[in-house]
Structures are given as C-alpha cells and as structure tokens.
C-alpha positions as a Python dict, from the first residue, in 0.01 Angstrom:
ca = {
    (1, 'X'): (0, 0, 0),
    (2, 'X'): (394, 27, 27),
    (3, 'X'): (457, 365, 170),
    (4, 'X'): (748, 583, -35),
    (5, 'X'): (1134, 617, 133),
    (6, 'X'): (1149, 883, 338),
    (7, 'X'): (1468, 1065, 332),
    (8, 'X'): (1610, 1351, 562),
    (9, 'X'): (1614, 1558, 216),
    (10, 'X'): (1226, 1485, 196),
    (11, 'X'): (1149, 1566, 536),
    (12, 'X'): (1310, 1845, 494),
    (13, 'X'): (1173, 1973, 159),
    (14, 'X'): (810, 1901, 329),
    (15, 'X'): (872, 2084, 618),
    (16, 'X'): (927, 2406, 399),
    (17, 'X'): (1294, 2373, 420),
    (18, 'X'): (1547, 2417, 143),
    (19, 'X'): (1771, 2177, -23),
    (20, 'X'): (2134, 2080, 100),
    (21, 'X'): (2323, 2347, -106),
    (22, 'X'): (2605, 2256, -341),
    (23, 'X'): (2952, 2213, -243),
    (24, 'X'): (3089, 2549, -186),
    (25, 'X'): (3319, 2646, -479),
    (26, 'X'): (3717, 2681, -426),
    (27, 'X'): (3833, 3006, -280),
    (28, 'X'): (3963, 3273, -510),
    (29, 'X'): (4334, 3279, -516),
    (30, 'X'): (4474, 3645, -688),
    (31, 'X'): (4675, 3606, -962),
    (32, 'X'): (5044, 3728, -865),
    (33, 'X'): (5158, 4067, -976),
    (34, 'X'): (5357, 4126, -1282),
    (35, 'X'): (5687, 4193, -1239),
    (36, 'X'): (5815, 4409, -1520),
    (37, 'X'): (6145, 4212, -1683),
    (38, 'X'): (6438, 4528, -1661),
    (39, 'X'): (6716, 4386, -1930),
    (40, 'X'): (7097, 4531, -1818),
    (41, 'X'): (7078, 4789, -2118),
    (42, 'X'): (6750, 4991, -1931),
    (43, 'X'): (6968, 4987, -1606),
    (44, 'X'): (7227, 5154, -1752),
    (45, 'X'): (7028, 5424, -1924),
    (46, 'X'): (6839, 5463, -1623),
    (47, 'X'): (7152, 5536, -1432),
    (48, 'X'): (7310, 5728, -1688),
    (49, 'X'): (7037, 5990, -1679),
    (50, 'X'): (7096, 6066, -1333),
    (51, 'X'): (7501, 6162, -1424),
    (52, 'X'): (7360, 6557, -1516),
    (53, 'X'): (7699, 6630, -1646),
    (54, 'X'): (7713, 6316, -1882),
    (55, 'X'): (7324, 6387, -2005),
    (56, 'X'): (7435, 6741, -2074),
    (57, 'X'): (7751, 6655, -2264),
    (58, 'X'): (7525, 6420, -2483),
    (59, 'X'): (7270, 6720, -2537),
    (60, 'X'): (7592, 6901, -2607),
    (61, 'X'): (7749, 6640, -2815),
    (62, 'X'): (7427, 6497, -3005),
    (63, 'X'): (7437, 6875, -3143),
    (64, 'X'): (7746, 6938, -3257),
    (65, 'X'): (7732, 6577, -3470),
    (66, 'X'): (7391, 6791, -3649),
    (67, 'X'): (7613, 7061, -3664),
    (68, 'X'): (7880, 6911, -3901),
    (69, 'X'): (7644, 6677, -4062),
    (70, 'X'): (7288, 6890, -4159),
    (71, 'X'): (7469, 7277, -4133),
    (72, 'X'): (7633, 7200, -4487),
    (73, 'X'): (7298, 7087, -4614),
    (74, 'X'): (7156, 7456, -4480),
    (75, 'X'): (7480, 7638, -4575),
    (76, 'X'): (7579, 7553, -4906),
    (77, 'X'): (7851, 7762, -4980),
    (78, 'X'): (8165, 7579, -5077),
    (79, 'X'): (8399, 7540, -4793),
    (80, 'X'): (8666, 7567, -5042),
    (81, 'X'): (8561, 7816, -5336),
    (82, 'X'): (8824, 8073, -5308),
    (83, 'X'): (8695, 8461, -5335),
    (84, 'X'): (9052, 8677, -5322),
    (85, 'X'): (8785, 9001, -5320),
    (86, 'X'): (8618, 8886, -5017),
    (87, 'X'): (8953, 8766, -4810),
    (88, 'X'): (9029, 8860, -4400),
    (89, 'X'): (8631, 9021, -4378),
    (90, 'X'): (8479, 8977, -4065),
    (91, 'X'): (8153, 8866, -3918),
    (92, 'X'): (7827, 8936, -4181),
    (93, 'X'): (7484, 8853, -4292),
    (94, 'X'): (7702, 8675, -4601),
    (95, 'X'): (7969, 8494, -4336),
    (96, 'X'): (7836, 8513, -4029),
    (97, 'X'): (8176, 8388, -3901),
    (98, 'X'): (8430, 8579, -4131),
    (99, 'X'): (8659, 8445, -4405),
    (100, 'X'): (9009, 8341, -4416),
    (101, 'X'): (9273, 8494, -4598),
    (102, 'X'): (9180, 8320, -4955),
    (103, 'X'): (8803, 8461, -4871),
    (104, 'X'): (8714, 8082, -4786),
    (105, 'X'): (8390, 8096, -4564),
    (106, 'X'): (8518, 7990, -4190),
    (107, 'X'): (8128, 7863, -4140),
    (108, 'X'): (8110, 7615, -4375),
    (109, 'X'): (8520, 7516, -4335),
    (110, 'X'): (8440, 7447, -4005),
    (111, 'X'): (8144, 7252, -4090),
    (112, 'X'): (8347, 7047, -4326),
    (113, 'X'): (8647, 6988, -4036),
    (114, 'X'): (8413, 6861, -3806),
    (115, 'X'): (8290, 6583, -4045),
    (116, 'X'): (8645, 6483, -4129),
    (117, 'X'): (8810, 6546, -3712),
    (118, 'X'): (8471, 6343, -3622),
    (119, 'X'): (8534, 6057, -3892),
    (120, 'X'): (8857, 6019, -3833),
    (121, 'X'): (8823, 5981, -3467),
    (122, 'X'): (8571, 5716, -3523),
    (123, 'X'): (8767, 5518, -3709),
    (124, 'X'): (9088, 5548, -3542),
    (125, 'X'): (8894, 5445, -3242),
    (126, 'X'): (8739, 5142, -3411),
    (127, 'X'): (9076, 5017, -3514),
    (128, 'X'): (9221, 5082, -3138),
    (129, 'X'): (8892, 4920, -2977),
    (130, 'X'): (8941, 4591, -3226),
    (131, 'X'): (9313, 4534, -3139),
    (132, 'X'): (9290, 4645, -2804),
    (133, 'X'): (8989, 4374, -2726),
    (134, 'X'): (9149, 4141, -2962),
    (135, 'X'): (9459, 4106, -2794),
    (136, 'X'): (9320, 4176, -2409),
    (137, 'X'): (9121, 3858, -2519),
    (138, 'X'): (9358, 3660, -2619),
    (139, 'X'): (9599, 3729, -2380),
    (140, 'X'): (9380, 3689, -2054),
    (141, 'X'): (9189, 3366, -2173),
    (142, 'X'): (9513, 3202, -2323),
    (143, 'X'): (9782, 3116, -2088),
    (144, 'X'): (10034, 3072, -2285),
    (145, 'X'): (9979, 3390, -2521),
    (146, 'X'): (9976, 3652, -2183),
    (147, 'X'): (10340, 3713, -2186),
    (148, 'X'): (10472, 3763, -2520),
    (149, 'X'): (10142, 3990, -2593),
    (150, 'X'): (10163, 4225, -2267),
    (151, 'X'): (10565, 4199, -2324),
    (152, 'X'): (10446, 4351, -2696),
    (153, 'X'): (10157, 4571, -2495),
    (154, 'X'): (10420, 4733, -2300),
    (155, 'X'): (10741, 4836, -2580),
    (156, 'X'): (10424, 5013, -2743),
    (157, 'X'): (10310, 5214, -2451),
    (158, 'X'): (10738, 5299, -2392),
    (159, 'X'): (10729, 5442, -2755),
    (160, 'X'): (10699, 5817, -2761),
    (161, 'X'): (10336, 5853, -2951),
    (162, 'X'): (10382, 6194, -3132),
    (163, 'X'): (10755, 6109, -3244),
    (164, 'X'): (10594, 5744, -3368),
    (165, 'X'): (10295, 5867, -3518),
    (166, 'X'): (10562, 6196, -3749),
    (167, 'X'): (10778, 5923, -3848),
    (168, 'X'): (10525, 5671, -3973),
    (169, 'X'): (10329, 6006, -4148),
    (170, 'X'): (10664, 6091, -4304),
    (171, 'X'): (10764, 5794, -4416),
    (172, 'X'): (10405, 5661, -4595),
    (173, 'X'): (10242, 6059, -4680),
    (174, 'X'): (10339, 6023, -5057),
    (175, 'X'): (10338, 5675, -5147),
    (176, 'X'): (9972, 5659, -4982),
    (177, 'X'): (9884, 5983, -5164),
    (178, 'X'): (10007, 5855, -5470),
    (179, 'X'): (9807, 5542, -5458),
    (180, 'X'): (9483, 5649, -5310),
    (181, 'X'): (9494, 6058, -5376),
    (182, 'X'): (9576, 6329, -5119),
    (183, 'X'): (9271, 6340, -4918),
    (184, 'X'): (9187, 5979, -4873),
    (185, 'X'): (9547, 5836, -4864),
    (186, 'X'): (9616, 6065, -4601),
    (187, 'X'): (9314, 5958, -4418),
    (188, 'X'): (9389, 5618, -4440),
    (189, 'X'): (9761, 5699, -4299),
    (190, 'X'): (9617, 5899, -3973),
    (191, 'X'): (9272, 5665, -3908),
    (192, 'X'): (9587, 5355, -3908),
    (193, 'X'): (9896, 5566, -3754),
    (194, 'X'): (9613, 5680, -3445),
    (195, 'X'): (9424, 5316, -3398),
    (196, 'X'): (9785, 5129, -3425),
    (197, 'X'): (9939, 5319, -3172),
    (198, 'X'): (9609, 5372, -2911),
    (199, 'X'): (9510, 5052, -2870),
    (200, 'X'): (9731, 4918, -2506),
    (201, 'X'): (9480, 5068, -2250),
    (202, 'X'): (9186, 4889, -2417),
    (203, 'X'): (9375, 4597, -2430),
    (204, 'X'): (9512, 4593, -2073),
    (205, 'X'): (9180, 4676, -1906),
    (206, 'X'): (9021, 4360, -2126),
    (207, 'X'): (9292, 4132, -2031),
    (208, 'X'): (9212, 4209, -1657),
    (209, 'X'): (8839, 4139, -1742),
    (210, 'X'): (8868, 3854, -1900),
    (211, 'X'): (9142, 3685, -1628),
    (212, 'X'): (8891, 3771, -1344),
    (213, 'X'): (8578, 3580, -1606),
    (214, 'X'): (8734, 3302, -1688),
    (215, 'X'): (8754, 3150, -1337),
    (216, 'X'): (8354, 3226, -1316),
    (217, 'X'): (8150, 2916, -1238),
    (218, 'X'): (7953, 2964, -1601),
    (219, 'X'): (8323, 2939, -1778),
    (220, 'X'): (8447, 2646, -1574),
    (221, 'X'): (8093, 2476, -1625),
    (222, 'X'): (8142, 2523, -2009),
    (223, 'X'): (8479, 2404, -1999),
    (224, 'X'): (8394, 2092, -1852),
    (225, 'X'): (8141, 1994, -2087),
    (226, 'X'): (8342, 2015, -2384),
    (227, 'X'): (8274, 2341, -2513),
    (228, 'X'): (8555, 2459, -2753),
    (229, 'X'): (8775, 2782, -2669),
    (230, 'X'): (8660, 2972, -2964),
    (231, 'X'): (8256, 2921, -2868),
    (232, 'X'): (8352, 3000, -2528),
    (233, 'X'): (8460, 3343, -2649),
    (234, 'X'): (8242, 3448, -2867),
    (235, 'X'): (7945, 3326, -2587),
    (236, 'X'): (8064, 3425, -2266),
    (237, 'X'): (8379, 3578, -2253),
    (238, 'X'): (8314, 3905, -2501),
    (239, 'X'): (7946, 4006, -2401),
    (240, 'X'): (8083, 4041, -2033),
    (241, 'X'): (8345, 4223, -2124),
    (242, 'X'): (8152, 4463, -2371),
    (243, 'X'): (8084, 4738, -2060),
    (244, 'X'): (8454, 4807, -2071),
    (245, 'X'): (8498, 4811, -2391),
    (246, 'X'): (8255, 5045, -2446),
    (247, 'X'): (8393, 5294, -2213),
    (248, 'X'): (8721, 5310, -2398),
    (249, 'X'): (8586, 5306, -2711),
    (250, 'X'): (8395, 5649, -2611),
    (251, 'X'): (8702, 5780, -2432),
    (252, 'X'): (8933, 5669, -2767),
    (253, 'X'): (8740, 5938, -2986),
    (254, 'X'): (8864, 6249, -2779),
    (255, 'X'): (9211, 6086, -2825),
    (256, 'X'): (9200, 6073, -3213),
    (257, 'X'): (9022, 6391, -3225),
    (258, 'X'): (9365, 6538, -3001),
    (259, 'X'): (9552, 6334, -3216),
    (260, 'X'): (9425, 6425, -3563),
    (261, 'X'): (9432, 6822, -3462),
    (262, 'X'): (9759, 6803, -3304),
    (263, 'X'): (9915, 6680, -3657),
    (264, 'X'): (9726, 6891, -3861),
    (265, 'X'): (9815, 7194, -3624),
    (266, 'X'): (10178, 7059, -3718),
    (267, 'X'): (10117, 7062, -4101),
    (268, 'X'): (10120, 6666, -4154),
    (269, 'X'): (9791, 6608, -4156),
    (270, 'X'): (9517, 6678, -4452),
    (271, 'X'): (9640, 6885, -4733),
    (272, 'X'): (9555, 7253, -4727),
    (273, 'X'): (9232, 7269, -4910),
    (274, 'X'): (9110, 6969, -4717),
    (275, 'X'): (8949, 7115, -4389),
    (276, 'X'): (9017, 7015, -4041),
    (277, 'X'): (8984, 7182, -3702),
    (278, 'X'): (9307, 7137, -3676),
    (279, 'X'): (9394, 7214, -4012),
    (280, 'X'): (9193, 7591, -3932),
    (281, 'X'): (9406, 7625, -3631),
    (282, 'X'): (9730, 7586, -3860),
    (283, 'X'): (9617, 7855, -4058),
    (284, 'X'): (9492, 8081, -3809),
    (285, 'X'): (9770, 8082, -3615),
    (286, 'X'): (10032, 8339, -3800),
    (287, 'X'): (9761, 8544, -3812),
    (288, 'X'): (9624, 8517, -3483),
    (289, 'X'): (9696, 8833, -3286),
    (290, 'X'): (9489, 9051, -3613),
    (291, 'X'): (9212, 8763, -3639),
    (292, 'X'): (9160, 8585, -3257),
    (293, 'X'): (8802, 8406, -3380),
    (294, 'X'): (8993, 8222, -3660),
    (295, 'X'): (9149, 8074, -3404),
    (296, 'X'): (8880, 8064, -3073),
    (297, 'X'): (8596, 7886, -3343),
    (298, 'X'): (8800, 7521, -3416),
    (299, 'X'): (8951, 7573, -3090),
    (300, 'X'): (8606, 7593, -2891),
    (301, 'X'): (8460, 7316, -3114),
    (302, 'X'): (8767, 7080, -3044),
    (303, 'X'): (8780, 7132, -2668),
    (304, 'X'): (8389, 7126, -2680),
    (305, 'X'): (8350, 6808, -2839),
    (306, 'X'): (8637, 6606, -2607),
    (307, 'X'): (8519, 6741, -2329),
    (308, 'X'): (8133, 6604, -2391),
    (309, 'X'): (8317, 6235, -2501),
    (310, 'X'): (8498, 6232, -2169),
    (311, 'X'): (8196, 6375, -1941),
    (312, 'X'): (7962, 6061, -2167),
    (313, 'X'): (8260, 5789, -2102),
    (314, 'X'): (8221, 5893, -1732),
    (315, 'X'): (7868, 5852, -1755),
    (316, 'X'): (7903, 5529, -1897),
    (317, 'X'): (8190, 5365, -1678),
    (318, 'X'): (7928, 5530, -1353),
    (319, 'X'): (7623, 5320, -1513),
    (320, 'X'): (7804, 4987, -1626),
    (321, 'X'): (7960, 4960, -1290),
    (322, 'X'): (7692, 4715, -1103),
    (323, 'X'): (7788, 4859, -763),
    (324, 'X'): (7673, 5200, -836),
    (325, 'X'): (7382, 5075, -1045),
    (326, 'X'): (7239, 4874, -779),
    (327, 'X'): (7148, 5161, -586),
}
C-alpha cells in the first residue's frame, strides 16, 4: 500500500499541535483629526468680541435702532397731532418726556427723528461708499485714470463741506419739493448733497488697496492668462478690498447723522412738522434755558448713536486687520 504525503502541517496537526495561523491582518492606522474649516468672516467676529467697547456700542446701538423702529408701534400717539391745551407740560404718565410748545409729544417726535436721522445716514452713506469704492477702484487698477480722478478727489476735499452742502440745499429745496413734496424731496436733496460730498476718504483708502493688490501674484497670474479687466474686478480686486470698505461705510453713518442734524439745527433741513433730532434741537433751542430736556433728549440720542458707530468701526478696522487677528 502507498503510504499518504506527510506534510510538516500533518505532523503537526497529529502531534496535537495547531494550524499555521493566518496572515496577521494590517495594523490599524487612526483616522486623522478633523480640523474644523474657520472662513475669514468667524475670525473677525471672533476678534470683534474681544474689542469690549465695540461689543458694548453694538448692545448700545442694536437698541436704539428698536428704539426708533418698534417704540412707535408701542407708543402710538401721533408725533405730530398738535394739542395747544397740553403745550410746554413736563414729564407724565401721558408724556413721559414732556411736550413741545404746540403740545406735540417729545416721545414719539423723537421716535420719529431717529427713523428719519437713521435713514438718512444710511443712505447718504451708501451713496458715499458706492462712489468712494467706485472711483478708488478705478483709479488704483487703471493707470491711466489715477490722475485726473485723485486730481478730482482732491478739489472736493479743498471745498468747504457745510458752505457746499447750504448752497446746493438752497439752490434745489423748492424745485425738489415741488416735484417730489416737502418731506421726500428734501430727503432726496440731503441723502445726495451728504453722499456727493463724503465720498474722498473711501475712495482714497480703496485706491491705496487696490494699488498694493494688483501687483499680488493671484492678479498678475490672471492677467497673464487672458482674463479681462472687468472679471478681474469684480473677482479679485473688490472682495479684498471689502474689509476697508466696510469700515468706512460704518464710520460714514456718524458723518451723515452730524451732517443731517447740523442742517436741520440750521433750519434747512426737513420742514417743521417733519421730525428730526436735529430738527428737535432747532426748536428747543430758543427755549432752552426754561425747558433743558427738550434739548439734552435729541442731543443724548445723537451723540449716543455716533459714538456707538465710531466705537463698532473701531471694532471692525481692529478685527479685519490680519495682524491683530492672527493673535
């Protein structure tokens, strides 16, 4: 008889061994950690929140904007129904902050100013920001556009601003009232007399951006390939240059706010039953040694309300800079 193979596995099995074992299986590798992606916008609100004055003049600022906007929905009394009977009263369960001397409540008037000082600096900043960037753009990405636009930058910022901004209000108050109506031709007049004359800064701190970007390796790369000036722009040159913008647009709405109340403090502003602080503080003032909160109320809110813009455009400039928000 043929005797069966033997085999070291055999010999082993029938000495009471065990089997050769399987391959040993590949180590376990961890899988990396996850980084959490931070995007630029969540470094700058993480930096902003440590600028305590800038958090507090939001606080500060976030409530005076409910203030003007939901205290007429709680306090509807007319800001301009007229009650002769209740005129020059002081402070009271039925006006907690007084009337004026045509018994107009001084709660809800200044209410109703603080919608119309806010608005307008809004706007008037918008119109600033757009020419200011428009022209910084232009004149620090095209070379042959820089000197006639900062020569233009500069005759505007030798014009006197308050002499500029009564002569263009005298010369366009009626036909602008005539066309559009007192209230809103007038506030077409300031929103364009403030944005057409506040825009230089914004445009000389862009034009220094953009001269400084468009020798960046990403610009000249684009450049060579082909890529068209306009497309370059709208890509690369303005969302690197939206930090600074920013910044002036917040620090442009305590200048239209100054602005706005400085005319209507010098009767060319809103008409008289149209309230403003600025307007209050025009009709306050004759009357101011007999009736001091007529005139402390607008006067509090307007200093209130530029100081929280400027303390939140430090803020902001402090938290867009990358040198400071590295740290």
């Amino acid at each position: 008889m043929t005797e069966p193979t033997r085999t070291p596995s055999s010999d082993l099995a029938a000495a009471g061994g065990a089997a050769t074992p399987a391959a040993a299986s590949p180590p376990v590798v961890p899988a990396p950690e996850t980084v959490a992606h931070r995007s630029q916008w969540s470094d700058v609100w993480r930096q902003f929140r440590r600028h305590r004055g800038a958090m507090v003049a939001l606080s500060l600022f976030v409530g005076i904007i409910l203030f003007v906007s939901i205290g007429p929905l709680l306090w509807r009394i007319d800001p301009t129904f007229v009650d002769i009977r209740a005129r020059n009263q002081g402070f009271s369960l039925a006006h907690p902050l007084g009337t004026d001397q045509l018994g107009r409540d001084l709660l809800a008037r200044l209410m109703a100013g603080g919608q119309v000082s806010i608005a307008v600096g809004l706007t008037a900043m918008t119109i600033a920001i757009f020419l200011g960037s428009l022209i910084g753009i232009l004149s620090g990405f095209f070379r042959r556009l820089d000197a006639p636009l900062m020569r233009m930058t500069e005759l505007f910022l030798a014009l006197p601003l308050l002499p500029l901004l009564l002569l263009m209000v005298t010369l366009f108050r009626e036909p602008l009232s005539q066309t559009f109506g007192p209230a809103l031709g007038i506030f077409f007049l300031i929103v364009t007399a403030i944005g057409a004359t506040s825009w230089m800064q914004a445009a000389r701190i862009v034009r220094g951006e953009v001269l400084g970007l468009k020798e960046r390796e990403f610009i000249l790369a684009a450049r060579s390939i082909g890529t068209p000036s306009h497309r370059m722009v709208t890509r690369h040159i303005l969302p690197n240059v939206m930090s600074p913008i920013m910044v002036a647009a917040t620090l442009g709405i305590a200048t239209a706010i100054i602005t706005e109340s400085a005319l209507s403090f010098l009767g060319l502003g809103f008409p008289p039953d149209f309230p403003t602080w600025g307007r209050l503080l025009f009709d306050a003032v004759d009357q101011m040694v007999l009736y001091p909160w007529r005139v402390i109320f607008p006067g509090l809110l307007i200093s209130l309300t530029v100081l929280c813009v400027n303390y939140i455009g430090d803020g902001l400039r402090d938290a867009m800079d990358p040198r400071i928000r590295g740290r």
